[in-house]
Amino acid sequence: MALLPYSECIVLCATIFLFFTLSSSSMSQAELDAHYYDKTCPQAEKIISDTVLRASKFDPKVPARILRMFFHDCFIRGCDASILLDSTPKNLAEKDGPPNLSVHSFYVIDEAKTKLEKACPHTVSCADIIAIAARDVVALSGGPSWNVLKGRKDGRVSKASETVNLPAPTLNVNQLIQSFAKRGLGVKDMVTLSGGHTLGFSHCSSFQARVHNFSLLHDIDPSLNTQFALDLKRKCPKQNTNPSAGHFLDTTSSVFDNDYYRQLLVGKGLFSSDQSLVGDQRTRWIVEAFAKDQGLFFREFVASMLKLGNVGVSENGEVRLNCKVVN
């Protein structure tokens, strides 16, 4: 089974699909527009892109962190920048939920927001800044670029308790499909967006159960490449005392490419959720197609990022003056 070839109008077609299909769903009440700030803040994207570029040059970890931030934001309450809100004495916010304690580089979004408030006061939402920054870090890392649809509003609610709804690295394919379906995303979107794991690093806590006492029958997860598993075991001993220990998500962790899928096919997926994509007939063919054709992966990634960026978009929000607090 193979993916159908795309025409040259992929971004336009995806945009049209979004406007006429997703905007009418219960998860998205507001239409987004690639030209939303053309008149009110034409320099918005350049300000954000320049900020992201400088930060990425200073800290090579920024691209992976910003992309993960976008995913985690959109999966909880939709793409409303709720992940940026600070906790208060009366409320523990999303950024302090267990899955988000390892999400960093919020300062990049805050810096872009400060510059935007000087250039175009009270105009560009924090949610749009994250979406644009996510596109920028993918492009900076060698991946595709696209016209980001804009016009999101910032949410006023952020609860750490809701981060339990983020897809865990231990989920199986059925659980992953269900999790993505709740956000209006299909099986192909799930496999495609999982390719975001081509960037970054994971600490031992997210995968060491695969290489220590995995089950009654196996000490090591049998789906793992044997040599790869032994390498992980050395880096993450059972009594690990190094909080910085871990492993890169693929062999080209600072480059956005299709290496993630190639690694899955040889048993080198770091998370069990990633490796499970190879063991299920509903998803394996997509992994194989992306492993063979990077251009195909890039085109699908653009389409799926446009869909993800439309999750939970609502007109009922605000444009925060400071991304850390509600107005």
Short mmCIF file of C-alpha atoms in Angstrom, two decimals:
data_model
loop_
_atom_site.label_atom_id
_atom_site.label_comp_id
_atom_site.label_asym_id
_atom_site.label_seq_id
_atom_site.Cartn_x
_atom_site.Cartn_y
_atom_site.Cartn_z
CA MET A 1 0.00 0.00 0.00
CA ALA A 2 1.35 3.44 -0.88
CA LEU A 3 0.43 7.04 -0.28
CA LEU A 4 -1.07 8.87 -3.23
CA PRO A 5 1.20 11.49 -4.81
CA TYR A 6 0.50 15.09 -3.93
CA SER A 7 -0.10 17.85 -6.41
CA GLU A 8 1.82 21.08 -6.23
CA CYS A 9 -1.06 22.77 -4.44
CA ILE A 10 -0.55 20.86 -1.17
CA VAL A 11 -0.53 23.89 1.13
CA LEU A 12 -3.41 25.60 -0.71
CA CYS A 13 -5.45 22.42 -0.76
CA ALA A 14 -4.81 21.78 2.91
CA THR A 15 -5.82 25.34 3.70
CA ILE A 16 -9.06 25.05 1.74
CA PHE A 17 -9.79 21.74 3.47
CA LEU A 18 -9.22 23.36 6.84
CA PHE A 19 -11.53 26.29 6.20
CA PHE A 20 -14.42 24.26 4.86
CA THR A 21 -14.13 21.17 7.06
CA LEU A 22 -12.39 21.80 10.36
CA SER A 23 -13.72 25.31 10.90
CA SER A 24 -17.23 23.94 11.02
CA SER A 25 -16.43 21.27 13.61
CA SER A 26 -17.19 21.55 17.31
CA MET A 27 -13.47 21.79 18.08
CA SER A 28 -12.91 24.91 16.00
CA GLN A 29 -15.24 27.86 15.87
CA ALA A 30 -12.92 30.47 14.37
CA GLU A 31 -11.46 30.54 10.88
CA LEU A 32 -7.76 31.18 10.52
CA ASP A 33 -6.09 33.16 7.76
CA ALA A 34 -2.51 33.17 6.48
CA HIS A 35 -2.82 36.94 5.95
CA TYR A 36 -4.41 37.75 9.31
CA TYR A 37 -1.73 40.29 10.34
CA ASP A 38 -0.94 41.71 6.90
CA LYS A 39 -2.48 45.09 7.75
CA THR A 40 -2.31 45.20 11.54
CA CYS A 41 1.24 43.89 12.03
CA PRO A 42 2.97 43.09 8.72
CA GLN A 43 6.35 42.63 10.42
CA ALA A 44 5.03 40.02 12.90
CA GLU A 45 6.48 36.92 11.26
CA LYS A 46 9.90 38.51 10.71
CA ILE A 47 10.08 39.57 14.36
CA ILE A 48 9.23 36.05 15.50
CA SER A 49 11.53 34.36 12.98
CA ASP A 50 14.49 36.59 13.89
CA THR A 51 13.95 35.87 17.58
CA VAL A 52 13.78 32.11 16.98
CA LEU A 53 16.87 32.16 14.78
CA ARG A 54 18.97 34.02 17.35
CA ALA A 55 17.82 31.75 20.17
CA SER A 56 18.53 28.61 18.12
CA LYS A 57 22.06 29.78 17.33
CA PHE A 58 22.66 30.38 21.03
CA ASP A 59 21.05 27.09 22.14
CA PRO A 60 20.77 24.18 19.65
CA LYS A 61 18.09 22.59 21.85
CA VAL A 62 15.60 25.36 21.07
CA PRO A 63 14.09 23.88 17.87
CA ALA A 64 13.10 20.57 19.46
CA ARG A 65 11.75 22.36 22.52
CA ILE A 66 9.61 24.82 20.56
CA LEU A 67 8.14 22.07 18.37
CA ARG A 68 7.28 20.02 21.44
CA MET A 69 5.76 23.11 23.07
CA PHE A 70 3.42 23.55 20.11
CA PHE A 71 2.30 19.89 20.25
CA HIS A 72 1.72 20.00 23.99
CA ASP A 73 -0.17 23.28 23.78
CA CYS A 74 -2.52 22.14 21.03
CA PHE A 75 -3.29 18.80 22.69
CA ILE A 76 -4.66 20.46 25.83
CA ARG A 77 -7.60 22.85 25.27
CA GLY A 78 -6.46 23.40 21.68
CA CYS A 79 -3.84 25.82 20.35
CA ASP A 80 -4.52 28.63 22.82
CA ALA A 81 -1.13 29.21 24.48
CA SER A 82 -2.44 27.81 27.77
CA ILE A 83 0.93 26.07 28.16
CA LEU A 84 2.57 29.49 28.59
CA LEU A 85 0.54 30.63 31.60
CA ASP A 86 2.33 30.63 34.95
CA SER A 87 0.89 28.91 37.99
CA THR A 88 -0.70 31.05 40.68
CA PRO A 89 -1.22 30.44 44.41
CA LYS A 90 -4.70 29.15 43.58
CA ASN A 91 -3.95 27.25 40.36
CA LEU A 92 -1.28 24.84 39.15
CA ALA A 93 -0.90 25.57 35.42
CA GLU A 94 -0.15 23.24 32.49
CA LYS A 95 3.55 24.08 32.36
CA ASP A 96 3.87 22.59 35.87
CA GLY A 97 2.09 19.35 34.99
CA PRO A 98 4.43 16.30 35.06
CA PRO A 99 4.65 15.82 31.25
CA ASN A 100 5.53 19.50 30.77
CA LEU A 101 8.26 19.82 33.39
CA SER A 102 10.74 18.98 30.64
CA VAL A 103 9.30 21.55 28.20
CA HIS A 104 11.69 24.49 28.08
CA SER A 105 12.58 27.62 26.09
CA PHE A 106 9.46 29.56 27.04
CA TYR A 107 11.75 32.59 27.12
CA VAL A 108 11.92 32.54 23.30
CA ILE A 109 8.16 33.09 23.03
CA ASP A 110 8.27 35.74 25.77
CA GLU A 111 11.07 37.61 23.99
CA ALA A 112 9.17 37.59 20.70
CA LYS A 113 6.04 38.81 22.48
CA THR A 114 7.89 41.71 24.11
CA LYS A 115 9.17 42.84 20.71
CA LEU A 116 5.74 42.46 19.13
CA GLU A 117 4.08 44.52 21.86
CA LYS A 118 6.47 47.37 21.04
CA ALA A 119 5.88 47.08 17.29
CA CYS A 120 2.15 46.27 17.28
CA PRO A 121 0.60 46.63 20.74
CA HIS A 122 -2.14 44.18 21.72
CA THR A 123 -2.32 42.62 18.27
CA VAL A 124 -0.47 39.29 17.93
CA SER A 125 -1.65 36.44 20.16
CA CYS A 126 0.75 34.23 22.07
CA ALA A 127 -0.92 31.22 20.45
CA ASP A 128 0.01 32.50 17.01
CA ILE A 129 3.57 33.16 18.14
CA ILE A 130 3.96 29.49 19.13
CA ALA A 131 2.48 28.32 15.82
CA ILE A 132 4.79 30.55 13.77
CA ALA A 133 7.81 29.63 15.90
CA ALA A 134 7.05 25.91 15.43
CA ARG A 135 7.09 26.38 11.65
CA ASP A 136 10.33 28.34 11.90
CA VAL A 137 12.22 25.73 13.95
CA VAL A 138 11.23 22.98 11.51
CA ALA A 139 12.48 25.04 8.55
CA LEU A 140 15.66 26.08 10.39
CA SER A 141 16.41 22.41 11.05
CA GLY A 142 16.22 21.45 7.39
CA GLY A 143 12.53 20.59 7.21
CA PRO A 144 9.70 22.09 5.17
CA SER A 145 8.22 25.56 5.54
CA TRP A 146 4.60 26.63 5.09
CA ASN A 147 2.22 29.54 5.40
CA VAL A 148 1.02 29.50 9.00
CA LEU A 149 -2.69 30.17 9.39
CA LYS A 150 -3.19 32.86 12.02
CA GLY A 151 -5.91 34.51 14.08
CA ARG A 152 -5.89 32.33 17.21
CA LYS A 153 -6.92 33.81 20.52
CA ASP A 154 -5.21 33.12 23.84
CA GLY A 155 -7.03 31.02 26.41
CA ARG A 156 -7.69 32.08 29.99
CA VAL A 157 -7.62 28.61 31.60
CA SER A 158 -4.59 26.39 32.26
CA LYS A 159 -4.72 23.34 34.54
CA ALA A 160 -1.84 20.98 35.29
CA SER A 161 -4.33 18.18 35.96
CA GLU A 162 -5.32 18.17 32.29
CA THR A 163 -1.82 17.25 31.12
CA VAL A 164 -2.68 13.60 31.86
CA ASN A 165 -4.39 13.77 28.45
CA LEU A 166 -1.08 14.20 26.62
CA PRO A 167 -0.03 11.06 24.69
CA ALA A 168 2.45 9.17 26.88
CA PRO A 169 5.57 7.50 25.43
CA THR A 170 4.18 4.14 26.62
CA LEU A 171 0.93 4.17 24.61
CA ASN A 172 0.14 1.46 22.07
CA VAL A 173 -1.27 2.14 18.61
CA ASN A 174 -4.91 1.79 19.67
CA GLN A 175 -4.40 4.33 22.44
CA LEU A 176 -2.52 6.70 20.15
CA ILE A 177 -5.26 6.54 17.51
CA GLN A 178 -7.90 7.31 20.16
CA SER A 179 -5.89 10.19 21.59
CA PHE A 180 -5.38 11.84 18.21
CA ALA A 181 -8.97 11.18 17.11
CA LYS A 182 -10.21 13.25 20.07
CA ARG A 183 -8.42 16.19 18.44
CA GLY A 184 -9.89 15.52 15.02
CA LEU A 185 -6.66 13.94 13.75
CA GLY A 186 -6.53 10.68 11.81
CA VAL A 187 -4.18 7.71 11.78
CA LYS A 188 -1.97 9.24 9.09
CA ASP A 189 -1.79 12.52 11.02
CA MET A 190 -0.71 10.58 14.11
CA VAL A 191 2.12 8.77 12.33
CA THR A 192 3.14 11.96 10.54
CA LEU A 193 3.22 14.17 13.63
CA SER A 194 5.11 11.47 15.52
CA GLY A 195 7.87 12.30 13.03
CA GLY A 196 8.47 15.43 15.11
CA HIS A 197 10.57 13.06 17.19
CA THR A 198 13.23 13.46 14.53
CA LEU A 199 14.35 16.42 16.66
CA GLY A 200 15.52 16.23 20.23
CA PHE A 201 16.59 14.18 23.22
CA SER A 202 14.82 12.19 25.91
CA HIS A 203 15.81 11.54 29.50
CA CYS A 204 15.98 7.97 30.76
CA SER A 205 12.70 8.13 32.67
CA SER A 206 10.70 8.03 29.42
CA PHE A 207 12.13 4.76 28.14
CA GLN A 208 14.28 2.93 30.72
CA ALA A 209 11.43 0.55 31.62
CA ARG A 210 12.04 -0.97 28.17
CA VAL A 211 15.56 -2.08 29.13
CA HIS A 212 15.11 -3.10 32.79
CA ASN A 213 12.64 -5.77 33.96
CA PHE A 214 10.45 -5.21 30.92
CA SER A 215 8.24 -8.22 31.64
CA LEU A 216 8.22 -11.59 33.41
CA LEU A 217 9.62 -13.19 30.26
CA HIS A 218 11.96 -10.46 28.99
CA ASP A 219 14.35 -8.14 30.78
CA ILE A 220 14.54 -6.05 27.59
CA ASP A 221 11.67 -5.14 25.26
CA PRO A 222 11.98 -7.71 22.44
CA SER A 223 10.91 -5.12 19.86
CA LEU A 224 14.18 -3.25 20.48
CA ASN A 225 17.28 -3.76 18.37
CA THR A 226 19.59 -5.79 20.65
CA GLN A 227 22.68 -3.60 20.34
CA PHE A 228 20.59 -0.45 20.65
CA ALA A 229 18.98 -1.84 23.81
CA LEU A 230 22.36 -2.60 25.37
CA ASP A 231 23.50 0.94 24.57
CA LEU A 232 20.41 2.36 26.28
CA LYS A 233 20.99 0.09 29.26
CA ARG A 234 24.53 1.42 29.66
CA LYS A 235 23.38 5.03 29.45
CA CYS A 236 20.46 4.45 31.79
CA PRO A 237 21.42 1.95 34.50
CA LYS A 238 18.73 0.57 36.77
CA GLN A 239 19.85 2.79 39.66
CA ASN A 240 20.41 5.88 37.55
CA THR A 241 21.74 8.82 39.53
CA ASN A 242 22.38 11.16 36.60
CA PRO A 243 19.26 13.30 35.93
CA SER A 244 20.77 14.46 32.62
CA ALA A 245 21.28 10.95 31.25
CA GLY A 246 19.30 9.92 28.19
CA HIS A 247 19.46 9.40 24.45
CA PHE A 248 18.79 11.31 21.23
CA LEU A 249 15.50 10.54 19.51
CA ASP A 250 17.20 9.55 16.25
CA THR A 251 20.69 9.57 14.77
CA THR A 252 20.32 13.08 13.30
CA SER A 253 18.64 14.71 16.28
CA SER A 254 19.31 18.31 15.23
CA VAL A 255 18.15 17.79 11.64
CA PHE A 256 14.53 17.56 10.59
CA ASP A 257 14.51 14.56 8.24
CA ASN A 258 13.01 11.08 7.84
CA ASP A 259 15.71 9.27 9.85
CA TYR A 260 13.18 8.72 12.66
CA TYR A 261 11.18 6.39 10.41
CA ARG A 262 14.26 4.56 9.17
CA GLN A 263 15.28 3.92 12.77
CA LEU A 264 11.85 2.50 13.61
CA LEU A 265 12.19 -0.09 10.85
CA VAL A 266 15.39 -1.48 12.41
CA GLY A 267 14.07 -1.57 15.98
CA LYS A 268 15.64 1.66 17.18
CA GLY A 269 12.58 3.62 18.22
CA LEU A 270 13.35 5.16 21.61
CA PHE A 271 9.78 5.18 22.95
CA SER A 272 7.55 2.12 22.95
CA SER A 273 4.82 4.33 21.47
CA ASP A 274 7.09 5.07 18.50
CA GLN A 275 8.20 1.48 17.99
CA SER A 276 4.58 0.28 18.15
CA LEU A 277 3.92 2.07 14.84
CA VAL A 278 5.93 -0.64 13.07
CA GLY A 279 4.06 -3.53 14.67
CA ASP A 280 0.58 -2.56 13.51
CA GLN A 281 -0.62 -2.97 9.92
CA ARG A 282 -2.64 0.27 10.16
CA THR A 283 0.51 2.32 10.66
CA ARG A 284 3.49 0.30 9.39
CA TRP A 285 2.83 1.09 5.72
CA ILE A 286 2.98 4.82 6.49
CA VAL A 287 6.27 4.41 8.37
CA GLU A 288 7.69 2.48 5.41
CA ALA A 289 6.52 5.11 2.92
CA PHE A 290 8.09 7.95 4.90
CA ALA A 291 11.32 6.01 5.42
CA LYS A 292 11.65 5.66 1.66
CA ASP A 293 10.54 9.16 0.63
CA GLN A 294 11.54 12.18 2.72
CA GLY A 295 9.73 14.56 0.38
CA LEU A 296 6.50 12.67 0.96
CA PHE A 297 6.99 12.92 4.72
CA PHE A 298 7.60 16.66 4.44
CA ARG A 299 4.42 17.22 2.43
CA GLU A 300 2.34 15.17 4.82
CA PHE A 301 3.92 16.94 7.79
CA VAL A 302 2.86 20.33 6.45
CA ALA A 303 -0.72 19.12 5.97
CA SER A 304 -0.88 17.58 9.45
CA MET A 305 0.66 20.64 11.13
CA LEU A 306 -2.01 22.80 9.50
CA LYS A 307 -4.68 20.48 10.91
CA LEU A 308 -3.07 20.37 14.35
CA GLY A 309 -2.80 24.16 14.37
CA ASN A 310 -6.55 24.40 13.93
CA VAL A 311 -7.43 22.21 16.91
CA GLY A 312 -9.60 23.96 19.48
CA VAL A 313 -9.34 27.36 17.83
CA SER A 314 -12.06 29.62 19.20
CA GLU A 315 -13.16 33.24 18.97
CA ASN A 316 -13.71 33.23 22.73
CA GLY A 317 -10.32 34.35 23.95
CA GLU A 318 -8.03 37.32 24.24
CA VAL A 319 -4.71 38.64 23.02
CA ARG A 320 -2.51 38.56 26.09
CA LEU A 321 -0.18 41.46 26.76
CA ASN A 322 2.14 39.10 28.64
CA CYS A 323 2.12 35.43 27.61
CA LYS A 324 2.64 34.30 31.21
CA VAL A 325 -0.55 35.82 32.64
CA VAL A 326 -4.11 36.48 31.53
CA ASN A 327 -5.04 40.10 30.96
#
